[in-house]
Short mmCIF file of C-alpha atoms in Angstrom, two decimals:
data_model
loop_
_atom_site.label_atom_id
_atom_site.label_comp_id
_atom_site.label_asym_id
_atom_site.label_seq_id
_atom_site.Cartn_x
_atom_site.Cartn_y
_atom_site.Cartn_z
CA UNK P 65 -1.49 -0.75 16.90
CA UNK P 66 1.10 2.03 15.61
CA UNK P 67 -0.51 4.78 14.31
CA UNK P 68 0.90 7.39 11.38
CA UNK P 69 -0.40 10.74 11.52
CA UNK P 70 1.45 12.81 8.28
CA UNK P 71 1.26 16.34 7.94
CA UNK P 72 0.26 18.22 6.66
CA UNK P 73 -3.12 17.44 4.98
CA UNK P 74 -2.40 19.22 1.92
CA UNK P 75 1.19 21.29 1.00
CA UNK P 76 0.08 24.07 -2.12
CA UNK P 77 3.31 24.88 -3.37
CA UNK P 78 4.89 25.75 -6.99
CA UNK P 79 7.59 24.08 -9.34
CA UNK P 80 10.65 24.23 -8.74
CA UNK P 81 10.40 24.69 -4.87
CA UNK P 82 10.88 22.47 -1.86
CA UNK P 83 8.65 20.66 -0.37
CA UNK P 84 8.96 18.85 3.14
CA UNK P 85 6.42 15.85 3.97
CA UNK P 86 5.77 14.37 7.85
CA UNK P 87 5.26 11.26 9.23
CA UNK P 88 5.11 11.01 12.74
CA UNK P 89 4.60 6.93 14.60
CA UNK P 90 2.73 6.87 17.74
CA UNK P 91 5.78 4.74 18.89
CA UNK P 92 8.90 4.04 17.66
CA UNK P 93 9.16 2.14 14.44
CA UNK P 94 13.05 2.03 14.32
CA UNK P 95 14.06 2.63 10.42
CA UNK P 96 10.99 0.31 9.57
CA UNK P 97 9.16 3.17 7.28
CA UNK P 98 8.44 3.97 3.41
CA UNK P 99 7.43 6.31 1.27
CA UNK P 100 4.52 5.91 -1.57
CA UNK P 101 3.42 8.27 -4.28
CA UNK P 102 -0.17 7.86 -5.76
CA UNK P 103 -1.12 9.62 -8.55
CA UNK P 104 -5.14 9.88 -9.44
CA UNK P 105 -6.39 6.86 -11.37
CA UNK P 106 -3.00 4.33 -10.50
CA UNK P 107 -1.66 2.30 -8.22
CA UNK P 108 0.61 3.97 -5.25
CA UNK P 109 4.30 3.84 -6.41
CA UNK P 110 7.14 3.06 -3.65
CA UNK P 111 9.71 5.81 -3.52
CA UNK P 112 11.70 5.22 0.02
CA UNK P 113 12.11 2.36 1.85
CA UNK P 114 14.02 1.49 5.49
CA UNK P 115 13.43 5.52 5.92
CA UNK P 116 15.85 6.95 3.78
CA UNK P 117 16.96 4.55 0.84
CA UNK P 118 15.63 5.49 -2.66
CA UNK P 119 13.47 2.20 -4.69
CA UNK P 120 14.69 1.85 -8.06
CA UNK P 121 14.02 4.29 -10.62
CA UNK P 122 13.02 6.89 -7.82
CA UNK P 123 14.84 10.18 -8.96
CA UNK P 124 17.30 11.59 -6.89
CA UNK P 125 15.62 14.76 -5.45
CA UNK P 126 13.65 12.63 -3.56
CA UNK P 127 15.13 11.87 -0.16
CA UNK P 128 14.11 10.20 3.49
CA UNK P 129 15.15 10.44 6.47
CA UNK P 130 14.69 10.23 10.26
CA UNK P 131 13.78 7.02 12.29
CA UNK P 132 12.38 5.92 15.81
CA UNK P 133 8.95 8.27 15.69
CA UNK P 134 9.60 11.37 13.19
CA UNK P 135 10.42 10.81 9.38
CA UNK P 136 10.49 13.35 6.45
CA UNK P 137 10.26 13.20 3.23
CA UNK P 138 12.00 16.03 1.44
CA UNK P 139 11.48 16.41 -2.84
CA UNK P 140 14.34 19.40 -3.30
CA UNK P 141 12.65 20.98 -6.46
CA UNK P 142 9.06 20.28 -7.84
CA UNK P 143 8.65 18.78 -11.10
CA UNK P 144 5.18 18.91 -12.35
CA UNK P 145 4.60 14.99 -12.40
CA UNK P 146 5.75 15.32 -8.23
CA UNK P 147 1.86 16.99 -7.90
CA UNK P 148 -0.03 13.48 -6.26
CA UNK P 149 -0.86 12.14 -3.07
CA UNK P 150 2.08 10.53 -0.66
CA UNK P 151 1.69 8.22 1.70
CA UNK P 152 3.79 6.32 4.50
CA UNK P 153 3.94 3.40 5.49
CA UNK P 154 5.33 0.81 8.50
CA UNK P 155 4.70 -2.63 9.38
CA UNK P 156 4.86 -4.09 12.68
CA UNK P 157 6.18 -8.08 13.08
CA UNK P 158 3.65 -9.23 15.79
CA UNK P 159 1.33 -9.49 15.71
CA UNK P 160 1.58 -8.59 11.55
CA UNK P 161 0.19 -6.04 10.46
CA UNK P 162 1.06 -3.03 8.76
CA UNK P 163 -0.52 0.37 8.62
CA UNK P 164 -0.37 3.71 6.38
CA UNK P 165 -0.60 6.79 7.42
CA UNK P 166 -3.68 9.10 6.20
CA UNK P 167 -1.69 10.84 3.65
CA UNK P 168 -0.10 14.32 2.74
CA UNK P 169 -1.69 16.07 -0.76
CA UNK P 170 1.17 17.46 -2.79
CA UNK P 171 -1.29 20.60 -5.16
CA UNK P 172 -0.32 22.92 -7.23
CA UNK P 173 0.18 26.30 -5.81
CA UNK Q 204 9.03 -7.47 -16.50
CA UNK Q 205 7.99 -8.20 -12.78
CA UNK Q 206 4.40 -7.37 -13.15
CA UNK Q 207 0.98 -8.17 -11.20
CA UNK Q 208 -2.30 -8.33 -12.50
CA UNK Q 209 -5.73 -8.14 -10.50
CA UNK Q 210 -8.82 -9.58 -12.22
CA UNK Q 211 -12.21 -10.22 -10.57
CA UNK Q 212 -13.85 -7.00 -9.27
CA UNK Q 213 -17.21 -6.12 -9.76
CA UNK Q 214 -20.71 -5.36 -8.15
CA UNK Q 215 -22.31 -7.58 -5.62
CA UNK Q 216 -24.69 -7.50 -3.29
CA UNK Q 217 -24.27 -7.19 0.44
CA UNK Q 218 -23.89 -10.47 2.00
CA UNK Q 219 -22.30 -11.59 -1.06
CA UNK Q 220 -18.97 -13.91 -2.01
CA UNK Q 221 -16.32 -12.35 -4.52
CA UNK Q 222 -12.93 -14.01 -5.24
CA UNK Q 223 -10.15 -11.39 -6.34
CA UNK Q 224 -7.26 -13.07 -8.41
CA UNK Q 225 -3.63 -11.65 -8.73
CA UNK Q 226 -1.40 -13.26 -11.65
CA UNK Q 227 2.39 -12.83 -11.45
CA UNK Q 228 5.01 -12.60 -14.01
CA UNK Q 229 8.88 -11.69 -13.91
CA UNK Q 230 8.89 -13.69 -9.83
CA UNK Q 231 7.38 -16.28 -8.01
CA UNK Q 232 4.68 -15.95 -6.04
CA UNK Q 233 5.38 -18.95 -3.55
CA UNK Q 234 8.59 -17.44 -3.08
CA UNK Q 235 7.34 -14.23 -1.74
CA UNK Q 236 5.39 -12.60 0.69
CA UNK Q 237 2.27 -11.21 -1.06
CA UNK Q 238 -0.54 -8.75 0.54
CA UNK Q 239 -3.25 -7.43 -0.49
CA UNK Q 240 -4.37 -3.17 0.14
CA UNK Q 241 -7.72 -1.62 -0.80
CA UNK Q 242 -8.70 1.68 -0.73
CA UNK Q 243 -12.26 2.95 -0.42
CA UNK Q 244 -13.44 5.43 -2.69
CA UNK Q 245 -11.38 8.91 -1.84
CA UNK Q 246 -10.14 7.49 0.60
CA UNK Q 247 -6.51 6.31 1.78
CA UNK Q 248 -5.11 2.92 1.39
CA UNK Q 249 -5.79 0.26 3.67
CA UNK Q 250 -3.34 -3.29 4.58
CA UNK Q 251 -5.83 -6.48 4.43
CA UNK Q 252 -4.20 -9.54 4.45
CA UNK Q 253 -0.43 -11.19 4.03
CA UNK Q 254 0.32 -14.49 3.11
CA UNK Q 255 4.42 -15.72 3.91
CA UNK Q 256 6.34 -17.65 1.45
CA UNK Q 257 6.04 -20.57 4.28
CA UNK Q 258 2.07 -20.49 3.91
CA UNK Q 259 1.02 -18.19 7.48
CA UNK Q 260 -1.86 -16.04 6.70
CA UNK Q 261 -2.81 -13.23 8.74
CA UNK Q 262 -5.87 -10.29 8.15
CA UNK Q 263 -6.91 -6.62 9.15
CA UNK Q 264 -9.17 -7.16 12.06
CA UNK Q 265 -11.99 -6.00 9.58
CA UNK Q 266 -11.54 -8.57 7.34
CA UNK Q 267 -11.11 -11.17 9.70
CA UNK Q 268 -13.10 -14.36 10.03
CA UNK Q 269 -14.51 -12.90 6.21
CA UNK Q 270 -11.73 -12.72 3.91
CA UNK Q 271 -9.23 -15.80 3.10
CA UNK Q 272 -5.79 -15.43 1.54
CA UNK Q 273 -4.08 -17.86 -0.46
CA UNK Q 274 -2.05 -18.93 -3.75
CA UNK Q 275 -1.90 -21.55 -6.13
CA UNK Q 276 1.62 -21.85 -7.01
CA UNK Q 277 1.05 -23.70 -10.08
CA UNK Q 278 -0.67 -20.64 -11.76
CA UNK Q 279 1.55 -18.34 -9.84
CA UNK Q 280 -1.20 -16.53 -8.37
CA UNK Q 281 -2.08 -14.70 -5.20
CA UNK Q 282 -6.06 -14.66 -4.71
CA UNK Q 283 -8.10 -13.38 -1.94
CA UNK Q 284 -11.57 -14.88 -1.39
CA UNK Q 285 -14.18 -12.46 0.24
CA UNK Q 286 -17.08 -13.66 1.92
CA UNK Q 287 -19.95 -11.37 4.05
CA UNK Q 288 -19.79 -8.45 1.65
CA UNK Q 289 -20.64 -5.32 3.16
CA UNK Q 290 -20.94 -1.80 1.82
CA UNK Q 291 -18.02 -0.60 3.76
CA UNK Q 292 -16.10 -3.28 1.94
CA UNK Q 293 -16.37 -1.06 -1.17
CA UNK Q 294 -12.62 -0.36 -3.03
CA UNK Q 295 -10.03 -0.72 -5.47
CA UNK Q 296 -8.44 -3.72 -4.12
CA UNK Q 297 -4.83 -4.10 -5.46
CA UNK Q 298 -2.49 -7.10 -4.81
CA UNK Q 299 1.05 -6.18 -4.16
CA UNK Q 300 4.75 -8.32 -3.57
CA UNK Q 301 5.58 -7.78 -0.21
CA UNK Q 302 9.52 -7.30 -0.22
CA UNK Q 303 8.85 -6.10 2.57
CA UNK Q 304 7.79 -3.38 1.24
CA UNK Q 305 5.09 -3.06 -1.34
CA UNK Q 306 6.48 -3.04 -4.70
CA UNK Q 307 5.25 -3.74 -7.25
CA UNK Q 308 1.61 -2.98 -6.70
CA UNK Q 309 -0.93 -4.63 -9.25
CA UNK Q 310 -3.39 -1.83 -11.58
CA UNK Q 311 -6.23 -2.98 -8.84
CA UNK Q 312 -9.64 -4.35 -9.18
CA UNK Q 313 -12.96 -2.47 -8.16
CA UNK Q 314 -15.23 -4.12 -5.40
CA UNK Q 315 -18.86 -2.26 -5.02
CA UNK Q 316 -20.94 -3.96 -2.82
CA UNK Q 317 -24.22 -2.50 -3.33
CA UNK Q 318 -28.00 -3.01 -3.80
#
């Protein structure tokens, strides 16, 4: 089984600055990987899929990349609704099965 | 509006049966792959089961032999029945299109299983 392991735990930073999100697969996953955003009380929210492409709706300063084992997610300038929980996410053909990783806390610094 | 809604949560007791429905609108479910993810109390989210647009159903190993995906394309709706209850079974369990990546997600339905 693949495993995710982001990084790290919890980011503390403030509006309007940077923030850069890990996900690193215990083997390679290709471009297989997305991005989710859960906010407290609601369902997670798909942001990135195939690594570095944007769902619908997803604002702009939020950007993917990497593939094979390392991926980032970069948001380029905090808006206060960006403050959740973000998780990633791949999916392996056989057997199926798909697994998240543990998930990276976005606070307010 | 492609939209999914979860209905059927609620407390049971361990050893207990549950069935978890998920009603589509704006797609069809037959068409789709659909899954279903829970997530235990402060906890992170967990993949439990798949079924293909073809019919193939597979399951998290700890759900397996316990849990039993399916749809009833006449309703247009994804359910997932859960036999065995245990306490670790405990979530939100939310239904989601499987595209194939999860979007949209349902609100979720809480599952305590409890004493």
């Amino acid at each position: 089984e693949i495993v995710l392991t982001q990084s790290p735990a919890t980011l503390s930073l403030s509006p309007g600055e940077r923030a850069t999100l890990s996900c690193r697969a215990s083997q390679s996953v290709s471009s297989y990987l997305a991005w989710y955003q859960q906010k407290p009380g609601q369902a997670p929210r798909l942001l990135i899929y195939d690594a570095s492409n944007r769902a619908t709706g997803i604002p702009a300063r939020f950007s993917g990349s990497g593939s094979g084992t390392d991926f980032t997610l970069t948001i380029s300038s905090l808006e206060p609704e960006d403050f959740a929980v973000y998780y990633c996410q791949q999916r392996s053909n056989w057997p199926p099965s798909v697994t998240f990783g543990q998930g990276t806390r976005l606070e307010i610094k | 509006e492609v939209q999914l809604v979860e209905t059927g949560g609620g407390l049971i007791q361990p050893g207990g049966s549950l069935r978890l429905s998920c009603a589509a609108s704006g797609f069809t479910v037959s068409s789709n792959y659909m899954s279903w993810v829970r997530q235990a109390p402060g906890k992170g989210l967990e993949w439990v089961s798949v079924i293909y647009s073809g019919g193939s159903t597979y399951y998290a190993d700890s759900v397996k032999g316990r849990f039993t995906i399916s749809r009833d394309n006449s309703k247009n709706t994804l359910y997932l029945q859960m036999n065995s209850l245990r306490a670790e079974d405990t979530a939100v369990y939310y239904c989601a299109r499987d595209a194939p990546w999860f979007d949209p997600w349902g609100q979720g339905t809480l599952v305590t299983v409890s004493s």
